[in-house]
Coordinates of C-alpha atoms in Angstrom, one line a residue:
M324 CA 186.0 75.2 -86.1
T325 CA 189.6 74.1 -86.1
A326 CA 192.0 74.3 -89.0
N327 CA 191.8 70.6 -89.4
Q328 CA 188.1 70.4 -89.8
V329 CA 186.8 69.9 -93.3
V330 CA 183.9 72.0 -94.5
K331 CA 181.3 69.9 -96.4
K332 CA 180.8 71.2 -99.9
N333 CA 177.4 71.4 -101.5
L334 CA 177.8 69.9 -105.0
S335 CA 175.0 71.9 -106.6
S336 CA 176.3 75.2 -105.2
T337 CA 179.8 74.4 -106.5
Q338 CA 178.4 73.6 -110.0
V339 CA 176.4 76.9 -110.0
L340 CA 179.7 78.8 -109.2
K341 CA 181.5 76.9 -112.0
T342 CA 178.8 77.9 -114.4
L343 CA 179.0 81.6 -113.4
K344 CA 182.7 81.5 -113.8
V345 CA 182.4 80.4 -117.4
L346 CA 179.7 83.0 -118.1
L347 CA 182.1 85.7 -116.8
E348 CA 184.8 84.6 -119.2
G349 CA 182.8 85.4 -122.3
D350 CA 179.5 85.3 -124.3
F351 CA 178.8 81.7 -125.2
T352 CA 176.0 79.5 -126.6
M353 CA 174.7 76.7 -124.5
S354 CA 176.9 74.1 -126.4
E355 CA 180.0 76.3 -125.8
I356 CA 179.2 76.6 -122.1
L357 CA 178.8 72.8 -121.8
E358 CA 182.0 72.1 -123.7
R359 CA 184.0 74.5 -121.3
L360 CA 182.4 73.1 -118.2
N361 CA 182.8 69.4 -119.1
S362 CA 186.4 69.9 -120.2
Q363 CA 187.2 70.6 -116.5
E364 CA 185.7 67.3 -115.3
N365 CA 187.0 63.8 -115.3
K366 CA 183.8 62.7 -117.1
P367 CA 181.0 64.8 -118.6
V368 CA 178.6 65.8 -115.8
F369 CA 177.0 68.9 -117.2
N370 CA 174.1 68.9 -119.7
N371 CA 171.6 71.4 -121.1
S372 CA 169.0 70.8 -118.4
V373 CA 171.2 71.2 -115.4
V374 CA 173.1 74.2 -116.8
S375 CA 169.8 76.0 -117.6
K376 CA 168.8 75.4 -113.9
Y377 CA 172.2 76.8 -112.7
I378 CA 171.8 79.9 -114.9
N379 CA 168.3 80.4 -113.5
T380 CA 169.7 80.1 -110.0
C381 CA 172.2 82.9 -110.8
R382 CA 169.2 84.9 -112.1
Y383 CA 167.4 84.3 -108.8
C384 CA 170.4 85.8 -107.0
G385 CA 170.0 89.0 -109.0
I386 CA 172.5 88.4 -111.7
S387 CA 171.1 89.6 -115.1
I388 CA 171.8 87.0 -117.8
P389 CA 169.8 87.6 -120.9
K390 CA 170.0 85.3 -123.9
I391 CA 170.6 87.2 -127.2
H392 CA 171.6 85.7 -130.5
N393 CA 171.5 82.3 -128.8
K394 CA 174.4 83.5 -126.5
Y395 CA 174.2 84.1 -122.8
Y396 CA 175.5 87.4 -121.5
V397 CA 176.3 88.5 -118.0
A398 CA 174.6 91.9 -118.2
N399 CA 174.7 93.0 -114.6
I400 CA 175.9 91.6 -111.3
P401 CA 174.7 93.2 -108.0
F402 CA 178.1 92.8 -106.5
G403 CA 180.0 94.1 -109.5
L404 CA 182.6 96.8 -109.5
N405 CA 180.8 100.2 -109.2
I406 CA 182.8 102.1 -111.8
D407 CA 181.6 105.7 -111.8
F408 CA 181.7 108.0 -114.8
D409 CA 184.9 109.8 -113.7
E410 CA 186.6 106.4 -113.5
Q411 CA 185.1 105.5 -116.9
D412 CA 186.5 108.7 -118.4
L413 CA 189.9 107.8 -117.0
L414 CA 189.7 104.3 -118.5
L415 CA 188.6 105.8 -121.8
R416 CA 191.7 108.1 -121.9
L417 CA 193.9 105.2 -121.0
R418 CA 192.3 103.2 -124.0
E419 CA 193.0 106.2 -126.3
V420 CA 196.6 106.4 -125.2
I421 CA 197.1 102.7 -125.9
S422 CA 195.3 102.9 -129.2
N423 CA 197.3 105.9 -130.5
G424 CA 200.7 105.1 -129.1
M425 CA 201.2 101.3 -128.9
A426 CA 201.6 98.4 -131.2
A427 CA 198.7 96.3 -132.5
K428 CA 199.8 93.4 -130.2
Y429 CA 199.3 95.6 -127.1
N430 CA 196.0 97.0 -128.5
R431 CA 194.7 93.4 -128.6
V432 CA 195.8 92.8 -125.0
A433 CA 194.1 96.1 -124.0
D434 CA 190.9 95.1 -125.7
M435 CA 190.8 91.8 -123.8
F436 CA 191.6 93.6 -120.6
F437 CA 188.8 96.2 -121.0
E438 CA 186.3 93.5 -122.0
K439 CA 187.2 91.5 -118.9
L440 CA 186.8 94.6 -116.8
N441 CA 183.4 95.3 -118.3
R442 CA 182.2 91.8 -117.2
F443 CA 182.8 92.7 -113.6
S444 CA 181.5 96.3 -113.7
N445 CA 178.1 97.7 -113.5
K446 CA 177.3 97.7 -117.2
Q447 CA 173.9 96.6 -118.5
I448 CA 172.6 94.7 -121.5
V449 CA 168.9 94.9 -121.8
R450 CA 166.9 92.5 -124.0
I451 CA 163.7 93.6 -125.8
E452 CA 160.7 91.6 -124.9
K453 CA 157.1 92.9 -124.9
N454 CA 156.8 92.5 -121.1
E455 CA 160.2 94.1 -120.6
A456 CA 160.1 96.9 -123.2
K457 CA 159.9 99.6 -120.6
Y458 CA 163.3 98.6 -119.1
F459 CA 164.8 98.8 -122.6
Y460 CA 163.4 102.3 -123.1
E461 CA 164.7 103.3 -119.7
A462 CA 168.2 102.0 -120.5
F463 CA 168.1 103.9 -123.9
E464 CA 167.0 107.1 -122.2
S465 CA 169.6 106.6 -119.4
A466 CA 172.4 106.3 -122.1
I467 CA 171.2 109.6 -123.6
E468 CA 171.2 111.3 -120.2
K469 CA 174.6 110.0 -119.2
R470 CA 176.0 110.7 -122.7
R471 CA 177.1 107.1 -123.3
K472 CA 177.3 105.1 -126.5
I473 CA 175.2 101.9 -126.9
R474 CA 175.6 98.6 -128.7
L475 CA 172.4 97.5 -130.4
L476 CA 172.1 93.8 -131.0
F477 CA 169.9 93.0 -134.0
K478 CA 167.8 89.8 -134.5
I479 CA 169.7 89.2 -137.7
Q480 CA 173.0 88.5 -135.9
Y481 CA 174.3 92.0 -136.4
E482 CA 175.6 94.6 -133.9
M483 CA 175.8 98.4 -134.2
E484 CA 177.8 100.7 -131.8
C485 CA 176.1 104.0 -132.0
T486 CA 175.0 107.2 -130.1
P487 CA 171.4 107.2 -128.9
V488 CA 169.4 110.3 -129.8
C489 CA 165.7 109.7 -129.0
I490 CA 162.8 107.3 -129.1
T491 CA 160.1 108.1 -131.7
E492 CA 156.6 106.7 -132.4
N493 CA 155.0 106.7 -135.8
K494 CA 151.8 105.0 -136.9
G495 CA 151.7 103.0 -133.7
K496 CA 155.3 101.7 -134.0
T497 CA 158.3 102.5 -131.9
Y498 CA 161.6 103.6 -133.5
F499 CA 165.1 104.3 -132.1
N500 CA 166.8 107.3 -133.4
V501 CA 170.6 106.9 -133.3
L502 CA 173.8 108.4 -134.8
F503 CA 176.0 105.8 -136.7
N504 CA 179.1 106.8 -138.7
N505 CA 178.0 110.5 -138.3
K506 CA 174.6 109.7 -140.0
E507 CA 171.2 109.6 -138.4
R508 CA 169.6 106.2 -138.4
F509 CA 165.9 105.3 -137.8
I510 CA 165.6 101.7 -136.4
A511 CA 162.3 99.9 -135.9
E512 CA 162.0 98.3 -132.5
E513 CA 161.1 94.9 -133.9
R514 CA 164.5 94.7 -135.6
V515 CA 166.4 94.9 -132.3
A516 CA 167.1 92.0 -129.9
G517 CA 168.9 93.9 -127.1
L518 CA 170.9 96.9 -126.0
E519 CA 174.2 97.3 -124.1
I520 CA 175.3 100.6 -122.5
L521 CA 179.0 101.1 -123.2
N522 CA 181.6 102.9 -121.1
I523 CA 182.3 105.2 -124.0
K524 CA 181.4 108.8 -124.4
S525 CA 178.7 109.4 -127.0
E526 CA 179.3 111.6 -130.0
E527 CA 178.2 115.2 -129.9
I528 CA 174.5 115.3 -131.1
P529 CA 173.9 118.0 -133.7
A530 CA 171.5 120.7 -132.7
A531 CA 167.9 120.0 -133.7
Q532 CA 167.4 120.8 -137.4
N533 CA 164.8 123.5 -138.2
V534 CA 162.9 122.9 -141.4
V535 CA 160.6 125.5 -142.9
F536 CA 157.9 124.4 -145.4
K537 CA 154.9 126.0 -147.1
L538 CA 151.4 124.5 -147.5
S539 CA 148.8 125.8 -150.0
G540 CA 145.2 125.2 -151.1
D541 CA 142.7 123.3 -149.0
L542 CA 145.5 121.7 -147.0
V543 CA 146.0 125.0 -145.2
Q544 CA 142.7 124.7 -143.3
R545 CA 142.9 120.9 -142.8
Y546 CA 146.5 120.7 -141.5
T547 CA 147.0 120.1 -137.8
L548 CA 150.3 121.4 -136.2
R549 CA 152.5 118.8 -134.6
E550 CA 154.0 119.3 -131.1
H551 CA 157.3 120.6 -132.5
E552 CA 155.7 122.9 -135.1
S553 CA 154.6 126.5 -135.2
Y554 CA 153.2 128.9 -137.8
I555 CA 155.5 131.6 -139.3
T556 CA 152.7 133.0 -141.4
K557 CA 149.2 131.9 -142.2
N558 CA 146.3 133.1 -144.3
E559 CA 143.3 131.4 -146.1
D560 CA 145.3 130.1 -149.1
E561 CA 148.8 129.6 -147.8
C562 CA 150.8 129.1 -144.6
V563 CA 154.5 128.7 -143.7
I564 CA 155.4 126.3 -140.9
S565 CA 158.6 125.9 -138.8
N566 CA 159.3 122.3 -137.8
T567 CA 162.1 121.7 -135.3
G568 CA 163.7 118.3 -134.4
E569 CA 161.5 115.9 -136.3
N570 CA 163.3 112.9 -137.8
K571 CA 164.1 113.6 -141.4
E572 CA 162.8 110.3 -142.7
L573 CA 159.5 110.7 -140.9
L574 CA 159.2 114.3 -142.0
F575 CA 159.9 113.5 -145.7
S576 CA 157.5 110.6 -145.6
R577 CA 154.8 112.8 -144.3
L578 CA 155.4 115.8 -146.5
L579 CA 155.6 113.7 -149.7
R580 CA 151.9 112.7 -149.1
Y581 CA 150.9 116.4 -149.6
D582 CA 152.3 116.4 -153.2
S583 CA 152.2 119.8 -154.9
S584 CA 150.5 121.4 -151.9
C585 CA 153.7 121.3 -150.0
E586 CA 157.1 122.9 -150.6
I587 CA 160.2 122.9 -148.4
L588 CA 161.8 126.3 -148.2
N589 CA 164.7 125.7 -145.9
P590 CA 167.3 124.3 -145.4
I591 CA 168.4 124.2 -149.1
E592 CA 169.8 120.7 -148.8
Y593 CA 166.4 119.4 -147.6
R594 CA 164.7 121.2 -150.4
E595 CA 167.0 119.6 -153.0
E596 CA 166.7 116.2 -151.4
M597 CA 162.9 116.5 -151.6
K598 CA 163.1 117.4 -155.3
L599 CA 165.2 114.2 -155.9
L600 CA 162.6 112.1 -154.1
L601 CA 159.8 113.6 -156.0
N602 CA 161.5 113.1 -159.4
S603 CA 162.4 109.5 -158.5
A604 CA 158.8 108.8 -157.6
L605 CA 157.5 110.4 -160.8
S606 CA 160.0 108.4 -162.9
N607 CA 158.6 105.2 -161.5
Y608 CA 155.3 106.1 -163.2
G609 CA 157.0 107.1 -166.5
V610 CA 156.3 110.8 -166.0

């Protein structure tokens, strides 16, 4: 082919690339995508139907584009920058230097730069759907293993940047245990629309809390130890149990059902908190 020969363009392929270019510029609703695409044309040529087709074409090419909160996200591109964790740590240090030593104007510029870098890196956003739940769980567990923070996207148009701790099941439901503002949160799966793994180191997760409680009466013989529990002492009328690592909300909910047959011995703050919960419950009945 000579330099003067013209390569014939495929219009549909060109429009797919234009659509991908817009998607890589930000997280947009369909109407926002259409507005951006048509603003570059002499007359409007893009509509909902064709852009949906172009987005699906990108998906067929291996580009992950979930729709969360009515916005389309480029979650992962197979040809994206492969930023390893050493490079992520370097970028994190650079971000901290800018944050601590530069004016607000340059912090805003840095935020835009790192967000743009994220779009072309190997980050992931995983959407929760029944048939894709296992991929969400894998991403959550991967963030724990790699000690990375996550961003949870809720169905009520709310986002939470937090540290993943573990996945818990209770009464047939799945919950995500996270640290948010130095407090443990227990979030039901059905509340969450999606998850993004961030290039930010996670907070140090406190050592698993050990709780010691005493059971008495008929409950002693009926009680079945959980996987994370063991007996400290046991006789016919009384037993003392050590519980390590169970989510506090779940543990309290369970122990409250045992009423006066259960008493928390340690830690003291758990003991006092249980007293407050019992007193609050009793006050509701005018006791």
